[in-house]
Each structure stands twice: as C-alpha cells, then as structure tokens.
Amino acid sequence: AMNISASDVILLAHAGFGVTGCLAALWVFIEALSAQPGNAARIRAAALVTALSMAAAWICGGYWYVHFYPAEKALILGGPWPFAHNLVMETKEHLFLITGMLAFLLPVATREELFSHAAARKLVLSVTALIVITGLTVEGAGAVIEHGAKVALLRGGAKGDR
C-alpha cells in the first residue's frame, strides 16, 4: 500500500507549481521574442499562469515550511549536510521573494502592446528571464535541502562522511 502523507503532497505540489511557473514564464519569453497582435492574448494568458503558479508554489511552500519543516530542519542540522539549511534554505527563502515579485509584475507588464513598444518587450523579456533563472535556482536548492534530510536519515544523523 502506498503511504503518501499530506507533507509529501504539499511539498510535491510546491515544486510542481514552481516548475509550472518557470515553464509558463519561458513560454512568455519565447512568445515575446516575436510579439505581434496575434499572440498578445497567449502572452497575457501565460503571464497569468506564471503568476498564479508562483502564488500557488508560495502558498504550498509557506504552509509546508511552517507546519512540516521544523522537524526536517532539526534533522538536517544534526546530519552531515547542515549547509543544506544554513546556506541553501536561507538563500532560497530570500531569493524566492524576487521570483515571486517578478511573477506578480509579469501580468501587469504584458498588458502593454509588446509588438509596438520595444521598451515594454525588453522589460517582459528581462522579467521572464529572471523568473526562469531564479525559479530554477530555487528549484535546485529545494533538491539540495531534501537531500540534506535524506543523507541525515541514511547516515543515522552523524556528521561527516562514513
């Protein structure tokens, strides 16, 4: 029988929404490269998907962090990879604020006629590139944090290599 906890579902939803937001931002970037009246609606729709996905990732991640992370944090700090919390989680917490703010800016920025306003198009390209870069960075950080918990469990919570 499968034993999938609420913690697992919330954490996987957090990562899934984050990746979806990154992919939607990449979609906006690609569409904006050849912005024209015919793809303006798709650009705006993908920008909204970006913002909603990142909001969902933020909500799931915040809920998980408050309700489930304290035990995992203690495990990580007692294990061989304490940097997974001390450096990686601390960095992730701050970097995602940037990703989130950019994602919320995107639907506003895509209201402009990108096909006729070069400055607006450059803004959208810059914002989406930063969303993809920071979003994938925090996604990778999440993998490092989870591995910090895994190595603590696998190595019995002992510091150092065995």
Backbone as a chain_set.jsonl record, in Angstrom:
{"seq": "AMNISASDVILLAHAGFGVTGCLAALWVFIEALSAQPGNAARIRAAALVTALSMAAAWICGGYWYVHFYPAEKALILGGPWPFAHNLVMETKEHLFLITGMLAFLLPVATREELFSHAAARKLVLSVTALIVITGLTVEGAGAVIEHGAKVALLRGGAKGDR", "coords": {"N": [[0.848, -1.193, 0.0], [0.446, 2.239, -0.753], [2.004, 4.894, 0.97], [1.471, 7.917, 1.276], [1.963, 10.97, 2.597], [0.333, 13.986, 3.875], [2.258, 15.945, 4.044], [4.065, 15.123, 2.041], [2.479, 15.417, -0.283], [1.936, 18.18, -0.262], [4.538, 19.232, -0.417], [5.414, 18.209, -2.895], [3.505, 19.404, -4.543], [4.231, 22.057, -4.159], [6.796, 22.127, -5.423], [5.997, 21.312, -7.985], [4.181, 23.345, -8.809], [6.019, 25.444, -8.837], [7.814, 24.7, -10.928], [5.987, 24.664, -13.018], [5.329, 27.397, -13.097], [7.835, 28.412, -13.89], [8.069, 27.248, -16.45], [5.855, 28.42, -17.711], [6.667, 31.101, -17.652], [8.879, 30.899, -19.325], [7.521, 30.291, -21.669], [6.17, 32.745, -22.061], [8.445, 34.336, -22.526], [9.447, 33.226, -24.955], [7.268, 33.673, -26.696], [7.189, 36.466, -26.554], [9.497, 37.186, -27.859], [8.846, 37.228, -30.537], [6.726, 39.08, -30.638], [3.465, 39.967, -31.593], [0.302, 41.207, -32.828], [-1.306, 38.907, -33.005], [-0.399, 37.05, -31.062], [-0.688, 38.222, -28.625], [-2.769, 37.704, -26.766], [-2.156, 35.084, -25.961], [0.32, 35.539, -24.752], [-0.457, 37.147, -22.573], [-2.126, 35.329, -21.245], [-0.321, 33.265, -20.57], [1.35, 34.731, -18.921], [-0.356, 35.208, -16.782], [-0.761, 32.558, -15.939], [1.831, 32.078, -15.086], [2.033, 33.861, -12.854], [-0.073, 32.902, -11.193], [0.719, 30.24, -10.786], [3.17, 30.594, -9.467], [2.231, 31.902, -7.199], [0.704, 29.847, -6.066], [2.777, 28.021, -5.594], [4.184, 29.454, -3.678], [2.298, 29.611, -1.585], [1.865, 26.863, -0.98], [4.516, 26.164, -0.326], [5.018, 27.907, 1.818], [3.11, 27.045, 3.711], [3.979, 24.398, 4.09], [6.539, 24.914, 5.09], [6.011, 26.158, 7.558], [4.494, 24.191, 8.916], [5.719, 21.646, 8.588], [8.496, 21.807, 8.139], [10.108, 22.434, 10.472], [10.812, 19.999, 11.882], [12.247, 18.674, 9.885], [14.29, 20.503, 9.47], [15.684, 20.321, 11.924], [16.6, 17.712, 11.681], [18.251, 17.955, 9.388], [20.163, 19.828, 10.348], [21.381, 18.277, 12.296], [22.605, 16.389, 10.816], [24.998, 15.24, 8.252], [25.049, 17.262, 6.339], [24.689, 20.126, 7.173], [24.799, 22.566, 5.904], [22.813, 22.497, 4.026], [20.581, 23.548, 5.187], [21.602, 25.893, 6.55], [22.923, 27.442, 4.581], [21.715, 26.923, 2.001], [18.822, 26.74, 2.328], [18.396, 29.162, 3.665], [19.243, 30.987, 1.712], [17.444, 30.347, -0.345], [14.984, 31.122, 0.779], [15.158, 33.899, 0.662], [15.782, 34.472, -2.018], [13.544, 33.535, -3.413], [11.626, 35.462, -2.904], [12.209, 37.46, -4.721], [11.695, 36.121, -7.157], [8.939, 35.683, -6.863], [7.906, 38.339, -6.715], [8.615, 39.284, -9.266], [7.091, 37.529, -10.811], [4.536, 38.365, -10.14], [4.586, 40.9, -11.191], [4.643, 40.391, -13.905], [2.028, 39.868, -15.271], [1.058, 42.483, -15.278], [3.01, 43.878, -16.742], [2.701, 42.66, -19.223], [0.389, 43.733, -20.189], [0.839, 45.822, -21.832], [1.229, 46.77, -25.309], [3.214, 44.728, -26.69], [4.218, 44.228, -29.209], [4.457, 46.677, -30.431], [5.805, 48.329, -28.703], [8.952, 48.629, -27.919], [10.439, 48.978, -25.54], [8.72, 47.977, -23.565], [8.571, 45.337, -24.415], [11.258, 44.56, -24.028], [11.381, 44.8, -21.25], [9.569, 42.754, -20.47], [10.899, 40.518, -21.546], [13.241, 40.601, -19.986], [12.209, 40.341, -17.362], [10.936, 37.812, -17.526], [13.143, 36.165, -18.125], [14.61, 36.453, -15.762], [12.774, 35.337, -13.946], [12.757, 32.656, -14.799], [15.481, 31.951, -14.398], [15.94, 32.513, -11.599], [13.851, 31.026, -10.541], [14.402, 28.347, -11.347], [16.786, 28.084, -9.999], [15.998, 28.195, -7.259], [14.462, 25.915, -7.323], [16.4, 23.909, -7.725], [17.745, 24.337, -5.328], [15.843, 23.417, -3.519], [16.007, 20.689, -4.028], [18.581, 20.15, -3.045], [18.185, 20.731, -0.328], [16.268, 18.782, 0.392], [17.885, 16.562, -0.084], [19.734, 16.947, 1.906], [18.223, 16.26, 4.147], [17.766, 13.603, 3.521], [20.368, 12.418, 3.505], [20.965, 12.725, 6.183], [19.145, 10.981, 7.348], [19.898, 8.542, 6.126], [22.507, 8.228, 6.987], [22.268, 8.034, 9.654], [22.121, 10.43, 11.084], [24.661, 11.287, 11.699], [27.451, 13.496, 11.713], [29.765, 14.308, 9.07], [31.557, 12.216, 6.658], [30.805, 8.78, 6.01]], "CA": [[0.0, 0.0, 0.0], [1.213, 3.49, -0.796], [1.89, 5.71, 2.173], [1.804, 9.284, 0.888], [1.453, 11.863, 3.636], [-0.025, 15.353, 3.48], [3.533, 16.647, 3.862], [4.581, 14.757, 0.719], [1.617, 16.021, -1.31], [2.137, 19.635, -0.246], [5.889, 19.527, -0.892], [5.46, 17.947, -4.334], [2.705, 20.457, -5.184], [5.091, 23.245, -4.102], [7.782, 22.015, -6.501], [5.282, 21.241, -9.266], [3.718, 24.687, -9.165], [7.196, 26.255, -9.159], [8.27, 24.334, -12.266], [4.954, 25.142, -13.95], [5.533, 28.842, -13.218], [9.041, 28.627, -14.702], [7.753, 26.897, -17.839], [4.95, 29.445, -18.238], [7.493, 32.288, -17.889], [9.65, 30.606, -20.54], [6.544, 30.431, -22.75], [6.028, 34.188, -22.292], [9.699, 34.802, -23.123], [9.512, 32.794, -26.358], [6.224, 34.396, -27.434], [7.527, 37.892, -26.601], [10.571, 37.388, -28.844], [8.202, 37.578, -31.808], [5.43, 39.653, -30.255], [2.635, 40.503, -32.665], [-1.081, 41.246, -32.329], [-1.883, 37.569, -32.96], [-0.029, 36.249, -29.892], [-0.823, 39.035, -27.409], [-3.641, 37.017, -25.8], [-1.388, 33.954, -25.419], [1.329, 36.11, -23.855], [-1.139, 37.557, -21.334], [-2.601, 34.118, -20.562], [0.844, 32.588, -19.982], [1.804, 35.583, -17.814], [-1.269, 34.938, -15.671], [-0.414, 31.212, -15.457], [3.078, 32.251, -14.336], [1.748, 34.486, -11.563], [-0.91, 32.011, -10.375], [1.538, 29.082, -10.413], [4.137, 31.014, -8.448], [1.465, 32.158, -5.974], [0.383, 28.53, -5.502], [4.033, 27.48, -5.067], [4.485, 30.229, -2.476], [1.342, 29.202, -0.547], [2.196, 25.485, -0.586], [5.82, 26.182, 0.332], [4.886, 28.581, 3.111], [2.373, 26.15, 4.605], [4.869, 23.288, 4.411], [7.645, 25.449, 5.903], [5.518, 26.408, 8.916], [3.94, 23.003, 9.569], [6.499, 20.411, 8.455], [9.943, 21.99, 8.023], [10.907, 22.435, 11.712], [11.38, 18.668, 12.164], [13.257, 18.391, 8.86], [15.416, 21.4, 9.745], [16.453, 19.724, 13.023], [17.261, 16.537, 11.099], [19.331, 18.454, 8.515], [21.217, 20.442, 11.159], [22.076, 17.216, 13.019], [23.2, 15.465, 9.853], [26.293, 15.584, 7.659], [24.934, 18.395, 5.419], [23.973, 21.248, 7.789], [24.749, 23.687, 4.952], [21.564, 22.405, 3.267], [19.704, 24.556, 5.791], [22.287, 27.14, 6.9], [23.246, 28.221, 3.385], [20.817, 26.741, 0.87], [17.455, 27.164, 2.663], [18.408, 30.603, 3.97], [19.331, 31.677, 0.424], [16.19, 30.094, -1.06], [13.933, 31.937, 1.389], [15.291, 35.292, 0.218], [15.773, 34.542, -3.478], [12.209, 33.344, -3.963], [10.88, 36.727, -2.836], [12.447, 38.13, -6.001], [10.952, 35.366, -8.169], [7.525, 35.96, -6.656], [7.582, 39.716, -7.107], [8.696, 39.357, -10.729], [5.939, 36.797, -11.354], [3.347, 39.204, -9.956], [4.749, 42.028, -12.112], [4.517, 39.96, -15.299], [0.725, 40.155, -15.896], [0.939, 43.937, -15.459], [3.912, 44.263, -17.833], [2.214, 42.135, -20.504], [-0.798, 44.476, -20.63], [1.303, 46.726, -22.89], [1.279, 46.195, -26.663], [4.63, 44.394, -26.826], [4.606, 44.238, -30.622], [4.723, 48.05, -30.892], [6.582, 49.046, -27.687], [10.211, 47.89, -27.718], [10.841, 49.031, -24.138], [7.855, 47.043, -22.838], [9.001, 43.987, -24.802], [12.533, 44.3, -23.341], [11.05, 44.587, -19.839], [8.972, 41.42, -20.349], [11.974, 39.542, -21.772], [14.124, 40.624, -18.813], [11.473, 39.798, -16.214], [10.747, 36.367, -17.687], [14.452, 35.511, -17.997], [14.937, 36.419, -14.332], [11.881, 34.366, -13.303], [13.239, 31.316, -15.129], [16.78, 31.728, -13.752], [15.797, 32.428, -10.138], [12.929, 29.929, -10.246], [15.115, 27.078, -11.454], [17.786, 28.077, -8.924], [15.35, 27.78, -6.012], [14.05, 24.521, -7.535], [17.588, 23.118, -7.414], [18.001, 24.482, -3.894], [14.93, 22.501, -2.849], [16.562, 19.334, -4.151], [19.715, 20.061, -2.118], [17.623, 20.7, 1.027], [15.7, 17.441, 0.584], [18.987, 15.601, 0.014], [20.306, 17.133, 3.244], [17.424, 15.432, 5.057], [17.965, 12.192, 3.147], [21.667, 11.92, 3.984], [20.887, 12.656, 7.634], [18.441, 9.728, 7.661], [20.675, 7.393, 5.655], [23.756, 8.112, 7.757], [21.96, 7.998, 11.084], [22.25, 11.733, 11.724], [26.052, 11.564, 12.076], [28.156, 14.471, 10.865], [30.941, 13.782, 8.38], [31.335, 11.105, 5.728], [31.05, 7.421, 6.514]], "C": [[0.886, 1.248, 0.0], [0.958, 4.28, 0.484], [2.366, 7.115, 1.836], [1.141, 10.22, 1.882], [1.05, 13.218, 3.055], [1.237, 16.174, 3.231], [4.113, 16.382, 2.48], [3.799, 15.458, -0.381], [1.871, 17.519, -1.406], [3.513, 19.988, -0.808], [6.015, 19.291, -2.4], [4.633, 18.972, -5.104], [3.519, 21.75, -5.246], [6.092, 23.235, -5.264], [7.1, 22.016, -7.869], [4.761, 22.586, -9.722], [4.889, 25.591, -9.541], [7.713, 25.979, -10.561], [7.273, 24.818, -13.313], [5.084, 26.649, -14.168], [6.747, 29.176, -14.067], [8.769, 28.343, -16.175], [6.825, 27.926, -18.472], [5.718, 30.743, -18.524], [8.351, 32.102, -19.141], [8.761, 30.736, -21.781], [6.335, 31.915, -23.084], [7.266, 34.732, -22.999], [9.74, 34.484, -24.617], [8.488, 33.54, -27.21], [6.591, 35.875, -27.599], [8.663, 38.181, -27.583], [10.005, 37.783, -30.204], [6.794, 38.113, -31.539], [4.739, 40.267, -31.466], [1.196, 40.508, -32.162], [-1.69, 39.849, -32.158], [-1.498, 36.73, -31.757], [-0.139, 37.018, -28.577], [-1.679, 38.335, -26.356], [-2.93, 35.83, -25.169], [-0.34, 34.443, -24.434], [0.688, 36.471, -22.52], [-1.626, 36.347, -20.545], [-1.439, 33.398, -19.871], [1.42, 33.402, -18.825], [0.935, 35.357, -16.576], [-1.005, 33.551, -15.078], [0.871, 31.28, -14.627], [2.785, 32.77, -12.937], [0.951, 33.552, -10.653], [-0.127, 30.781, -9.916], [2.535, 29.441, -9.321], [3.433, 31.332, -7.126], [1.128, 30.835, -5.288], [1.632, 27.879, -4.912], [4.382, 28.143, -3.738], [3.585, 29.79, -1.32], [1.662, 27.79, -0.052], [3.516, 25.442, 0.183], [5.757, 26.821, 1.702], [4.177, 27.717, 4.133], [3.278, 25.006, 5.056], [5.982, 23.745, 5.352], [7.218, 25.627, 7.355], [5.16, 25.107, 9.631], [4.843, 21.777, 9.563], [8.012, 20.611, 8.473], [10.69, 21.977, 9.355], [11.544, 21.09, 12.051], [12.481, 18.334, 11.159], [14.5, 19.253, 9.073], [16.307, 20.813, 10.85], [17.239, 18.513, 12.53], [18.46, 16.96, 10.249], [20.489, 19.0, 9.343], [22.0, 19.414, 11.964], [22.808, 16.256, 12.111], [24.502, 15.969, 9.261], [26.26, 16.778, 6.696], [24.198, 19.57, 6.065], [23.873, 22.47, 6.871], [23.462, 23.667, 4.119], [20.507, 23.325, 3.875], [20.427, 25.894, 5.916], [22.595, 28.03, 5.703], [22.125, 28.144, 2.348], [19.392, 27.193, 1.194], [17.405, 28.658, 2.956], [18.456, 31.421, 2.684], [18.013, 31.547, -0.335], [15.067, 30.995, -0.532], [13.969, 33.375, 0.876], [15.194, 35.422, -1.297], [14.368, 34.389, -4.04], [11.351, 34.596, -3.86], [11.017, 37.493, -4.146], [11.641, 37.452, -7.103], [9.465, 35.684, -8.076], [7.125, 37.35, -7.096], [7.62, 39.891, -8.622], [7.497, 38.662, -11.378], [4.663, 37.618, -11.225], [3.398, 40.452, -10.835], [4.396, 41.634, -13.549], [3.134, 40.209, -15.924], [0.487, 41.657, -16.126], [1.772, 44.378, -16.661], [3.397, 43.793, -19.193], [0.907, 42.783, -20.955], [-0.442, 45.47, -21.734], [1.271, 46.001, -24.238], [2.743, 45.924, -26.994], [5.119, 44.474, -28.262], [4.925, 45.642, -31.126], [5.523, 48.878, -29.887], [7.828, 48.236, -27.333], [10.623, 47.865, -26.252], [10.013, 48.057, -23.298], [8.251, 45.604, -23.146], [10.301, 43.629, -24.089], [12.309, 44.049, -21.848], [10.513, 43.174, -19.627], [10.03, 40.34, -20.564], [12.906, 39.463, -20.561], [13.458, 39.975, -17.603], [11.316, 38.284, -16.339], [12.071, 35.615, -17.583], [14.838, 35.393, -16.522], [14.044, 35.443, -13.572], [12.4, 32.952, -13.549], [14.547, 31.017, -14.385], [16.636, 31.582, -12.239], [14.892, 31.268, -9.752], [13.613, 28.577, -10.312], [16.218, 26.964, -10.399], [17.157, 27.635, -7.606], [14.827, 26.349, -6.121], [15.222, 23.593, -7.209], [17.942, 23.18, -5.936], [17.104, 23.539, -3.1], [15.432, 21.069, -2.898], [17.734, 19.138, -3.19], [19.211, 19.945, -0.675], [17.043, 19.316, 1.326], [16.799, 16.395, 0.705], [19.694, 15.73, 1.356], [19.558, 16.322, 4.285], [17.669, 13.952, 4.789], [19.292, 11.654, 3.686], [21.693, 11.856, 5.507], [20.19, 11.355, 8.059], [19.281, 8.518, 7.3], [21.936, 7.158, 6.49], [23.509, 8.207, 9.248], [22.18, 9.313, 11.804], [23.668, 12.081, 12.126], [26.674, 12.583, 11.133], [29.379, 13.801, 10.235], [30.598, 12.61, 7.493], [31.611, 9.77, 6.412], [31.198, 6.48, 5.363]], "O": [[1.925, 1.299, 0.659], [-0.159, 4.321, 1.001], [3.522, 7.464, 2.079], [-0.084, 10.26, 1.996], [1.375, 13.552, 1.916], [1.279, 16.997, 2.317], [4.598, 17.3, 1.819], [4.385, 16.027, -1.302], [2.005, 18.062, -2.503], [3.643, 20.934, -1.585], [6.648, 20.079, -3.102], [5.016, 19.369, -6.204], [3.504, 22.452, -6.257], [6.216, 24.219, -5.994], [7.581, 22.656, -8.803], [4.883, 22.934, -10.896], [4.775, 26.409, -10.454], [8.017, 26.91, -11.306], [7.664, 25.32, -14.366], [4.962, 27.125, -15.297], [6.709, 30.107, -14.872], [9.187, 29.105, -17.046], [6.988, 28.27, -19.643], [5.453, 31.409, -19.524], [8.527, 33.036, -19.923], [9.202, 31.233, -22.817], [6.327, 32.294, -24.255], [7.153, 35.497, -23.957], [10.028, 35.353, -25.44], [8.8, 33.986, -28.314], [6.34, 36.469, -28.647], [8.777, 39.299, -28.085], [10.607, 38.571, -30.932], [5.813, 37.661, -32.13], [5.351, 40.988, -32.254], [0.903, 39.864, -31.155], [-2.503, 39.637, -31.258], [-2.205, 35.772, -31.443], [0.272, 36.518, -27.53], [-1.346, 38.371, -25.171], [-3.079, 35.587, -23.971], [-0.134, 33.825, -23.389], [1.221, 36.142, -21.461], [-1.549, 36.334, -19.316], [-1.562, 32.972, -18.722], [1.923, 32.833, -17.857], [1.441, 35.32, -15.455], [-1.024, 33.383, -13.858], [0.984, 30.621, -13.594], [3.233, 32.191, -11.948], [1.267, 33.423, -9.47], [-0.291, 30.33, -8.782], [2.722, 28.686, -8.367], [3.975, 31.062, -6.054], [1.253, 30.715, -4.069], [1.564, 27.254, -3.854], [4.818, 27.482, -2.796], [4.06, 29.615, -0.198], [1.722, 27.551, 1.154], [3.625, 24.772, 1.21], [6.376, 26.333, 2.647], [4.588, 27.657, 5.292], [3.343, 24.681, 6.242], [6.325, 23.041, 6.302], [7.965, 25.292, 8.274], [5.48, 24.933, 10.807], [4.736, 20.94, 10.46], [8.746, 19.675, 8.791], [11.84, 21.537, 9.376], [12.702, 21.048, 12.467], [13.518, 17.782, 11.525], [15.624, 18.791, 8.88], [17.532, 20.806, 10.727], [18.393, 18.311, 12.909], [19.548, 16.396, 10.371], [21.65, 18.684, 9.084], [23.166, 19.646, 12.285], [23.553, 15.397, 12.584], [25.048, 16.983, 9.696], [27.312, 17.26, 6.276], [23.16, 19.981, 5.545], [22.982, 23.304, 7.031], [23.063, 24.693, 3.568], [19.637, 23.826, 3.163], [19.928, 26.916, 5.444], [22.532, 29.254, 5.813], [21.642, 29.172, 1.873], [18.802, 27.95, 0.422], [16.471, 29.342, 2.539], [17.778, 32.444, 2.578], [17.522, 32.523, -0.903], [14.297, 31.558, -1.31], [12.923, 33.994, 0.681], [14.593, 36.369, -1.805], [14.025, 35.033, -5.032], [10.432, 34.772, -4.659], [10.058, 38.1, -4.623], [10.979, 38.125, -7.895], [8.811, 35.926, -9.09], [6.115, 37.523, -7.778], [6.763, 40.564, -9.196], [6.954, 39.146, -12.371], [3.804, 37.572, -12.105], [2.354, 41.002, -11.185], [3.905, 42.461, -14.317], [3.079, 40.729, -17.039], [-0.207, 42.041, -17.067], [1.307, 45.153, -17.497], [3.631, 44.453, -20.205], [0.372, 42.418, -22.002], [-1.315, 45.911, -22.482], [1.284, 44.771, -24.293], [3.433, 46.797, -27.519], [6.292, 44.754, -28.509], [5.596, 45.787, -32.148], [5.887, 50.016, -30.185], [7.767, 47.286, -26.552], [11.105, 46.842, -25.765], [10.551, 47.388, -22.416], [8.268, 44.753, -22.257], [10.44, 42.511, -23.593], [12.963, 43.193, -21.253], [10.949, 42.473, -18.713], [10.052, 39.347, -19.836], [13.312, 38.372, -20.161], [14.067, 39.161, -16.908], [11.537, 37.554, -15.373], [12.112, 34.529, -17.006], [15.334, 34.354, -16.087], [14.511, 34.784, -12.644], [12.476, 32.144, -12.623], [14.696, 29.941, -13.807], [17.155, 30.628, -11.658], [15.135, 30.598, -8.748], [13.424, 27.744, -9.425], [16.543, 25.862, -9.958], [17.719, 26.792, -6.906], [14.757, 25.641, -5.115], [15.051, 22.603, -6.497], [18.387, 22.189, -5.358], [17.545, 22.931, -2.125], [15.3, 20.324, -1.928], [17.865, 18.074, -2.585], [19.742, 19.158, 0.108], [17.297, 18.748, 2.388], [16.681, 15.454, 1.489], [20.199, 14.742, 1.89], [20.164, 15.761, 5.198], [17.768, 13.149, 5.717], [19.337, 10.564, 4.256], [22.383, 11.005, 6.069], [20.607, 10.71, 9.021], [19.37, 7.568, 8.079], [22.37, 6.02, 6.669], [24.438, 8.435, 10.022], [22.404, 9.321, 13.015], [23.877, 13.071, 12.826], [26.458, 12.546, 9.922], [29.948, 12.86, 10.789], [29.493, 12.07, 7.557], [32.499, 9.641, 7.255], [31.409, 5.284, 5.567]]}, "num_chains": 1, "name": "protein.A"}
